Coordinates of C-alpha atoms in Angstrom, one line a residue:
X1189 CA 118.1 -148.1 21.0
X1190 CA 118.6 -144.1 21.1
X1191 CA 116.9 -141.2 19.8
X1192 CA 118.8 -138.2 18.7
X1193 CA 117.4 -134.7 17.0
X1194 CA 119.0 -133.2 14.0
X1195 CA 118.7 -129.9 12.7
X1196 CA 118.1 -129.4 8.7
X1197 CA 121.7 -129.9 8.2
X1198 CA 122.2 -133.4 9.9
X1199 CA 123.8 -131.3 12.5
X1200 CA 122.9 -133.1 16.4
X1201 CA 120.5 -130.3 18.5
X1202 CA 119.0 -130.8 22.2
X1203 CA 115.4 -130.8 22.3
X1204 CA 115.2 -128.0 25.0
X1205 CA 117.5 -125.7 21.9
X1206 CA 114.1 -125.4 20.1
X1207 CA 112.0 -125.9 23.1
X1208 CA 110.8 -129.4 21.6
X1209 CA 109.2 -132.7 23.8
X1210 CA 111.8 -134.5 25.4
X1211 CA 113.0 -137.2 23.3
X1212 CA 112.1 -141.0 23.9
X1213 CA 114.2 -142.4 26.6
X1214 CA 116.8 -145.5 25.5
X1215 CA 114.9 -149.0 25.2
X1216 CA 116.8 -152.6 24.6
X1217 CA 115.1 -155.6 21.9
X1218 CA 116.6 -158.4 20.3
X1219 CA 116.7 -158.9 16.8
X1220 CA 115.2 -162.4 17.6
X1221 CA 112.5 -161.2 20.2
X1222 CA 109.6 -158.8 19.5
X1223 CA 111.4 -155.9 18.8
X1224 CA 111.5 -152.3 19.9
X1225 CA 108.5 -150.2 20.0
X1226 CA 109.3 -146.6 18.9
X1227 CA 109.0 -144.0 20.6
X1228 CA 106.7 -141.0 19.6
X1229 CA 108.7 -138.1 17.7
X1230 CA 109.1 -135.1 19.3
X1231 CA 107.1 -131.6 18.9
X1232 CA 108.2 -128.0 18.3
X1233 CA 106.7 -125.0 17.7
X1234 CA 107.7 -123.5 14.1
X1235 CA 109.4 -126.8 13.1
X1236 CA 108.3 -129.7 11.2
X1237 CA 109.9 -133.1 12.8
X1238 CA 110.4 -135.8 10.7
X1239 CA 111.5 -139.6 11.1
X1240 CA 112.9 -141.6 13.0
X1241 CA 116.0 -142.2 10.0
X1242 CA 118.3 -144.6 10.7
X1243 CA 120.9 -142.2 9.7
X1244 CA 121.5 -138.2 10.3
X1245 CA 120.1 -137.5 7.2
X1246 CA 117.0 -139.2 8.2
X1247 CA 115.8 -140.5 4.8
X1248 CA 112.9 -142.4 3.9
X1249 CA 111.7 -145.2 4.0
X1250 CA 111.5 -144.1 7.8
X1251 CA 112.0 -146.6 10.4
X1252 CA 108.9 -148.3 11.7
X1253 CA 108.1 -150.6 15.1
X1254 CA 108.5 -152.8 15.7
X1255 CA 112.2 -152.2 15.2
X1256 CA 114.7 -155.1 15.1
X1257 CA 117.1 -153.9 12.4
X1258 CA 121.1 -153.5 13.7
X1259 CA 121.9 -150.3 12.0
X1260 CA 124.7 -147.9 12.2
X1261 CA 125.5 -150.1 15.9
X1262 CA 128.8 -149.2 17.4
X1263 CA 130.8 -151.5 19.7
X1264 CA 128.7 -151.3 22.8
X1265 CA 125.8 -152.4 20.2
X1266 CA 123.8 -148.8 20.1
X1267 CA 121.6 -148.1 17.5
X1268 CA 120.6 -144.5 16.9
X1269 CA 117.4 -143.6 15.4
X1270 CA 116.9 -139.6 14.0
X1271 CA 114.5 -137.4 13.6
X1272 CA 115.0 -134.4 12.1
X1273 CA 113.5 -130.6 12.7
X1274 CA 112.9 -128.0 10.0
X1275 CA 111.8 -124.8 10.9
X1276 CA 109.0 -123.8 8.8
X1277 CA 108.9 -121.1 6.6
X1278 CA 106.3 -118.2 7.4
X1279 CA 104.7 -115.6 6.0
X1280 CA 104.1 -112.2 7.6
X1281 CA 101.5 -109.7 6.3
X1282 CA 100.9 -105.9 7.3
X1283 CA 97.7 -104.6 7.4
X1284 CA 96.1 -100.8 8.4
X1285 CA 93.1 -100.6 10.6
X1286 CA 91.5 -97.9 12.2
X1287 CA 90.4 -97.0 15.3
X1288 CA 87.6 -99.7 15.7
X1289 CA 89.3 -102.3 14.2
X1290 CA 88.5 -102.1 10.6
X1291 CA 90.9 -102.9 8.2
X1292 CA 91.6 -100.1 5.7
X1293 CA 93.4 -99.0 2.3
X1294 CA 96.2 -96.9 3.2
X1295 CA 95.2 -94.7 0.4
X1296 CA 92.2 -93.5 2.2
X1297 CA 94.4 -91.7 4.5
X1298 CA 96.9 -90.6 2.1
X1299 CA 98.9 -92.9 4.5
X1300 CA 102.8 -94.2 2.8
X1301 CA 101.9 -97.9 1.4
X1302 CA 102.3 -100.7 3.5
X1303 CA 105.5 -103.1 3.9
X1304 CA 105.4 -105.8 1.6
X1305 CA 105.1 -109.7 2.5
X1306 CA 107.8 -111.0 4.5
X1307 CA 108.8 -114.9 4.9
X1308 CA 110.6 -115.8 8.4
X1309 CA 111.1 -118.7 10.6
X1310 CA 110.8 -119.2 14.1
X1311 CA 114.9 -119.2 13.9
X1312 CA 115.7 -115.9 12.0
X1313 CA 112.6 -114.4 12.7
X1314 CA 111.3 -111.5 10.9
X1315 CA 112.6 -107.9 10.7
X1316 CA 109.4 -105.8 11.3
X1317 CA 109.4 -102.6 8.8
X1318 CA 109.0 -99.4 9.6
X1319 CA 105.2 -98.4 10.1
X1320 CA 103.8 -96.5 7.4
X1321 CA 102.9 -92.5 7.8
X1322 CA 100.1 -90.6 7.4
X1323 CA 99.6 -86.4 8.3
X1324 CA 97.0 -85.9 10.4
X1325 CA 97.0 -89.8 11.8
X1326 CA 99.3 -91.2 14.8
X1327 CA 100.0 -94.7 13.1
X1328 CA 101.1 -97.5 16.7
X1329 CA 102.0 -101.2 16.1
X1330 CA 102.5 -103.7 15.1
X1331 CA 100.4 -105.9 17.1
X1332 CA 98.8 -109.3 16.2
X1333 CA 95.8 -107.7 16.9
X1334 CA 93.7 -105.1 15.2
X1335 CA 92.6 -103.4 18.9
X1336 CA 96.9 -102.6 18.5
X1337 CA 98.1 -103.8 22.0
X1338 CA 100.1 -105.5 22.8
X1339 CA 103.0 -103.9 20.6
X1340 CA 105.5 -106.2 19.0
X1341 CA 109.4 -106.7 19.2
X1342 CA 111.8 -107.1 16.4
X1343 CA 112.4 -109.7 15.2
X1344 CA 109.5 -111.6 15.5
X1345 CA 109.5 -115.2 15.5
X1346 CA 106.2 -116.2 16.7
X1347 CA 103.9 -119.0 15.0
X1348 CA 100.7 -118.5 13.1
X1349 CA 97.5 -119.0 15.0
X1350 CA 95.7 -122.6 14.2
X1351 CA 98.7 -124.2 12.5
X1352 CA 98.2 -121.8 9.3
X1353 CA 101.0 -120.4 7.4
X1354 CA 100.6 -116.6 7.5
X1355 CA 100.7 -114.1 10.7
X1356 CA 99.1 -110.9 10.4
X1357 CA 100.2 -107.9 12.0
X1358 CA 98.6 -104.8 12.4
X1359 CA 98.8 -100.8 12.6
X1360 CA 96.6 -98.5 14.1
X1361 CA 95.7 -95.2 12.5
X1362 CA 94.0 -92.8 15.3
X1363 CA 93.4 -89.2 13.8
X1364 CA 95.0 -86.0 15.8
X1365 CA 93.4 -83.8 18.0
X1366 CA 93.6 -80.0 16.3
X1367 CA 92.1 -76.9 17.9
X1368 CA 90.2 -74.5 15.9
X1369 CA 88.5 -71.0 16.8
X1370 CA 85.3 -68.8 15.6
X1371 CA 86.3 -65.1 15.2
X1372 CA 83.6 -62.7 14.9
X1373 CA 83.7 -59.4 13.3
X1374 CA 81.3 -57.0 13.1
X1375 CA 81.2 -54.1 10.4
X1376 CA 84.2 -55.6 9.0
X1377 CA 85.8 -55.2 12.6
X1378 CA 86.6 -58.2 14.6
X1379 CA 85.7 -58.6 18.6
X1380 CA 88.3 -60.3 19.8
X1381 CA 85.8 -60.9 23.1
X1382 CA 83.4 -62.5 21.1
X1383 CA 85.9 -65.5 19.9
X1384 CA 85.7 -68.5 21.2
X1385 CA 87.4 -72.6 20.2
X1386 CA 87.5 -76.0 20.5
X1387 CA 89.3 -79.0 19.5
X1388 CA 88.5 -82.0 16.7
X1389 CA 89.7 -84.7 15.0
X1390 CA 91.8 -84.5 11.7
X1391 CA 89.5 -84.0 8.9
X1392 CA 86.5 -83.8 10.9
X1393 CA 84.1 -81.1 9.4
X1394 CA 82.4 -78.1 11.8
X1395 CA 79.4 -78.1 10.7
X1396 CA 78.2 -75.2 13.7
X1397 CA 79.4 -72.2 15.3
X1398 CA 76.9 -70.1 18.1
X1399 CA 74.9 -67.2 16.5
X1400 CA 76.3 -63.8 18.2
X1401 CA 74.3 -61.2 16.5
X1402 CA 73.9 -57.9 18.0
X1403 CA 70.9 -55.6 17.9
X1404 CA 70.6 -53.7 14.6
X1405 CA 72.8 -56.4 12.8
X1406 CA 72.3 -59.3 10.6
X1407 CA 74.6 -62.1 9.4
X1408 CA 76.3 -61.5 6.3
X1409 CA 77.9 -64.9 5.6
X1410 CA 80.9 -66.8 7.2
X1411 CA 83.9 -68.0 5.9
X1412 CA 86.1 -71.2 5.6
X1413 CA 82.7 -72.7 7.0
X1414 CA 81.8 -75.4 7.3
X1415 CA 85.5 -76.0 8.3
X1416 CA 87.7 -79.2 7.5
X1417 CA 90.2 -79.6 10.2
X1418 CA 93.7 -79.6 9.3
X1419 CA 96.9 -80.2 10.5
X1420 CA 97.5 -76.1 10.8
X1421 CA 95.9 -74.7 13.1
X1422 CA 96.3 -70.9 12.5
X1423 CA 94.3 -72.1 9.3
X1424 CA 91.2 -73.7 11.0
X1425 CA 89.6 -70.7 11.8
X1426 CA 86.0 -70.3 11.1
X1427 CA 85.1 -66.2 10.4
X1428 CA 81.9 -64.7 11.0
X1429 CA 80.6 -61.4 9.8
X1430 CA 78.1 -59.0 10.8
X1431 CA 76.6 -56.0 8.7
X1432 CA 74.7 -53.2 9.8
X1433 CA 70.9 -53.9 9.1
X1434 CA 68.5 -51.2 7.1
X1435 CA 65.5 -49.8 8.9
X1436 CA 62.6 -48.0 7.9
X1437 CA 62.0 -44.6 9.3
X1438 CA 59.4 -41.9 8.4
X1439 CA 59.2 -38.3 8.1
X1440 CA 55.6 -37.1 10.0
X1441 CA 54.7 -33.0 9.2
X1442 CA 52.4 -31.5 11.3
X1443 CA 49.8 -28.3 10.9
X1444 CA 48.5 -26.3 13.8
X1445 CA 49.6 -29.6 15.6
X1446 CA 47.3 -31.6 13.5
X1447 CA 49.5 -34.5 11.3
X1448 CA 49.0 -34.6 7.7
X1449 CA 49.2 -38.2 6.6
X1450 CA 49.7 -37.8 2.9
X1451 CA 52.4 -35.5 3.8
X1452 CA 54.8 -38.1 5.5
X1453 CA 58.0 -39.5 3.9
X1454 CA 58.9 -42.8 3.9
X1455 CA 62.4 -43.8 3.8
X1456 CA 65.3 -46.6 4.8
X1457 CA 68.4 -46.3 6.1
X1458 CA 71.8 -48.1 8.0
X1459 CA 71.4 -49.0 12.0
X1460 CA 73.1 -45.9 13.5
X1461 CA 73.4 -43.9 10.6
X1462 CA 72.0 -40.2 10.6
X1463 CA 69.4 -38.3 8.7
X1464 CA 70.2 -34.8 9.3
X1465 CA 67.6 -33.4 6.3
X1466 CA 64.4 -33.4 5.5
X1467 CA 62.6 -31.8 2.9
X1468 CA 60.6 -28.6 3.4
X1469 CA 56.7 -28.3 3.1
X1470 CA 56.0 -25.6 4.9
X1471 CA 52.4 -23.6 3.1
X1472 CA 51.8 -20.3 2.8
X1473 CA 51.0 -18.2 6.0
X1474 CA 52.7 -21.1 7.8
X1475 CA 57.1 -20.9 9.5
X1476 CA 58.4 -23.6 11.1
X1477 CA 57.9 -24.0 14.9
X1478 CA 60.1 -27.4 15.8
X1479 CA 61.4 -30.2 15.1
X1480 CA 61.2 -33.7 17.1
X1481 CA 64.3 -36.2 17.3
X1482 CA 66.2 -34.2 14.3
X1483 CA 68.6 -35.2 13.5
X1484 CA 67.3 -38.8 12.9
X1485 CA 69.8 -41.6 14.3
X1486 CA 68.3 -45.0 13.0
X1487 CA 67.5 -47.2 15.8
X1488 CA 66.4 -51.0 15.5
X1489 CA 63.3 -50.5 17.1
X1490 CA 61.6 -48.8 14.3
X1491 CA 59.0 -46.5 16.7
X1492 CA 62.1 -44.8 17.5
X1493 CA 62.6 -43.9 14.1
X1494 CA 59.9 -41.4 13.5
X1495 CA 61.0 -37.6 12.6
X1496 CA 58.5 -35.1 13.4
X1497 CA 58.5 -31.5 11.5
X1498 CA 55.9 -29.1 12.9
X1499 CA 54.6 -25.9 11.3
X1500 CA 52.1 -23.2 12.5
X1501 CA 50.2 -20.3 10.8
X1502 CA 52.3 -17.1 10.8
X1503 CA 51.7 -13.7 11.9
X1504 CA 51.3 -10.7 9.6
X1505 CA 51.0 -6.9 10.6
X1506 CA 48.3 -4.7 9.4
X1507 CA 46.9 -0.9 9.7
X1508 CA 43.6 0.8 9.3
X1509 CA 43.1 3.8 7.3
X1510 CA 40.7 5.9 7.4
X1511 CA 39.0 8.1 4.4
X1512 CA 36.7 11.5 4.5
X1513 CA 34.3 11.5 1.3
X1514 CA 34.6 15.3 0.2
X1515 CA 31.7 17.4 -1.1
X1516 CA 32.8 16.9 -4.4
X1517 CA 32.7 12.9 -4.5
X1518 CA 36.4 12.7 -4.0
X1519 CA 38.1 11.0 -0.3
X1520 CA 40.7 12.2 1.8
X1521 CA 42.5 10.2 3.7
X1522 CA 42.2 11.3 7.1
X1523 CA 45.2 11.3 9.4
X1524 CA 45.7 10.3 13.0
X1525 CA 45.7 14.2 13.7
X1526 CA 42.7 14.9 12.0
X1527 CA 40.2 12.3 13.0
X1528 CA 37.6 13.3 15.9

């Protein structure tokens, strides 16, 4: 009695062509004794083995042991038993995961769709398709597992993990690094020592930039903030603007040195901006004498912004006369020459 493997077609294979077990050696039994015990069939990875037939095309009923049936004997009176190996058919699945692992809709990456199912055996194998695309994202695989290493070979022929019928292979989507800047401008005019960037991930948000306000300045607003990171990076820039603050300043008038409260004049004006008037309240018999830090350059430290006006009493000529009371009631004015 010998064993011989068939392929689907009838066709006679080795069992080392489909890396199979050995086949059962040749055994000897008599019709008329207790027969030949068979021997187990062999195994394959990807194949189904079926028999033993007592022909190539290994049909049931399917011989059994013990086995004392002449069939198919040729002159030196060997029987040949079959068995016959089918490779199985497979399915192979593609699925997305990100960076941890997770499996995820392609859609949420505005990544192409996946390749659809594909069925393979172990003999063809299966053509892997192209990996899908997304911007922003470096898509790796395929890889039978979602961590994405190892990467896989075309075609693939391998067998599904405990004996199921579908393999699952996967791609990785990792966002791209970007860089993106702060630019700071101040008055409407940008310090290019001021900016400063740094790098994120696709579609990350910044959420921060550093303050850099200057004395005498206050934050506007920014722009493009919080920024989205994109895949252009002369478009993730973050814009921060600076305006000239207001301050208070006051107008103090003085008299003979002594300051007049009710007279001061409040006012406001931009940081560095000049006030190069003031109104006049100068009072009869009184000029002008000074003026203290005029004109006024508004200063962020309000004490600084103080404008003082000073006036003192004037000086006025005058003359004595001098008058003679005549005998007749009347007075004569009496000249320099004439008084003794």
């Amino acid at each position: 009695l010998t064993y011989q493997l068939v392929d689907k077609d009838g066709n006679d294979i080795t069992a080392d062509s489909i890396d199979a077990t050995p086949l059962p050696g040749n055994q000897t039994f008599t019709v008329a004794g207790t027969g030949a015990t068979l021997g187990a069939l062999p195994k394959a990875s990807g194949y189904t083995v079926t028999g033993w037939g007592e022909t190539a095309a290994v049909a049931t009923p399917y011989a059994a042991s013990p086995f004392k049936k002449i069939v198919n004997a040729d002159a030196n009176h060997i029987v040949t038993l079959y068995a016959k190996a089918v490779a199985i058919n497979y399915t192979l699945q593609y699925r997305l995961v990100n960076r941890y692992g997770i499996i995820i809709n392609p859609a949420s990456i505005d990544a192409t769709p996946l390749p659809p199912n594909q069925n393979y055996t172990v003999v063809d194998g299966a053509t892997l398709a192209s990996l899908p695309t997304a911007t922003g994202y470096t898509i790796t695989g395929w890889s039978l597992n979602a961590s994405g290493n190892p990467l896989l070979t075309s075609p693939y022929k391998g067998v599904p993990p405990r004996n199921g019928s579908t393999v699952t292979v996967y791609a990785k989507a990792v966002p791209n690094i970007y860089k993106y800047s702060v630019e700071y401008y101040y008055q409407g005019v940008k310090d290019d020592s001021a900016t400063y960037g740094g790098t994120a991930e696709f579609n990350a948000v910044v959420g921060i930039y550093a303050p850099k306000p200057r004395l005498g300045y206050h934050l506007q607003g920014a722009q493009n903030f919080p920024l989205k990171v994109g895949v252009d990076e002369s478009a993730n820039v973050i814009k921060v603007y600076y305006v000239k603050s207001d301050f208070p300043y006051a107008i103090n008038y003085y008299y003979d040195g002594v300051w007049k409260p009710l007279a001061t004049v409040f006012g406001s004006a931009e940081f560095e901006s000049v006030i190069n008037s003031y109104p006049d309240k100068n009072m009869a018999g009184y000029k002008l004498e000074k003026t203290v830090n005029f004109p006024l350059t508004i200063n962020w430290d309000i004490s600084q912004n103080v404008m003082k006006i000073y006036y003192i009493k004037d000086t006025f000529n005058y003359t004595v006369q001098h008058y003679q009371q005549n005998l007749d009631g009347t007075y004569k004015e009496i000249t320099a020459d004439e008084d003794t």
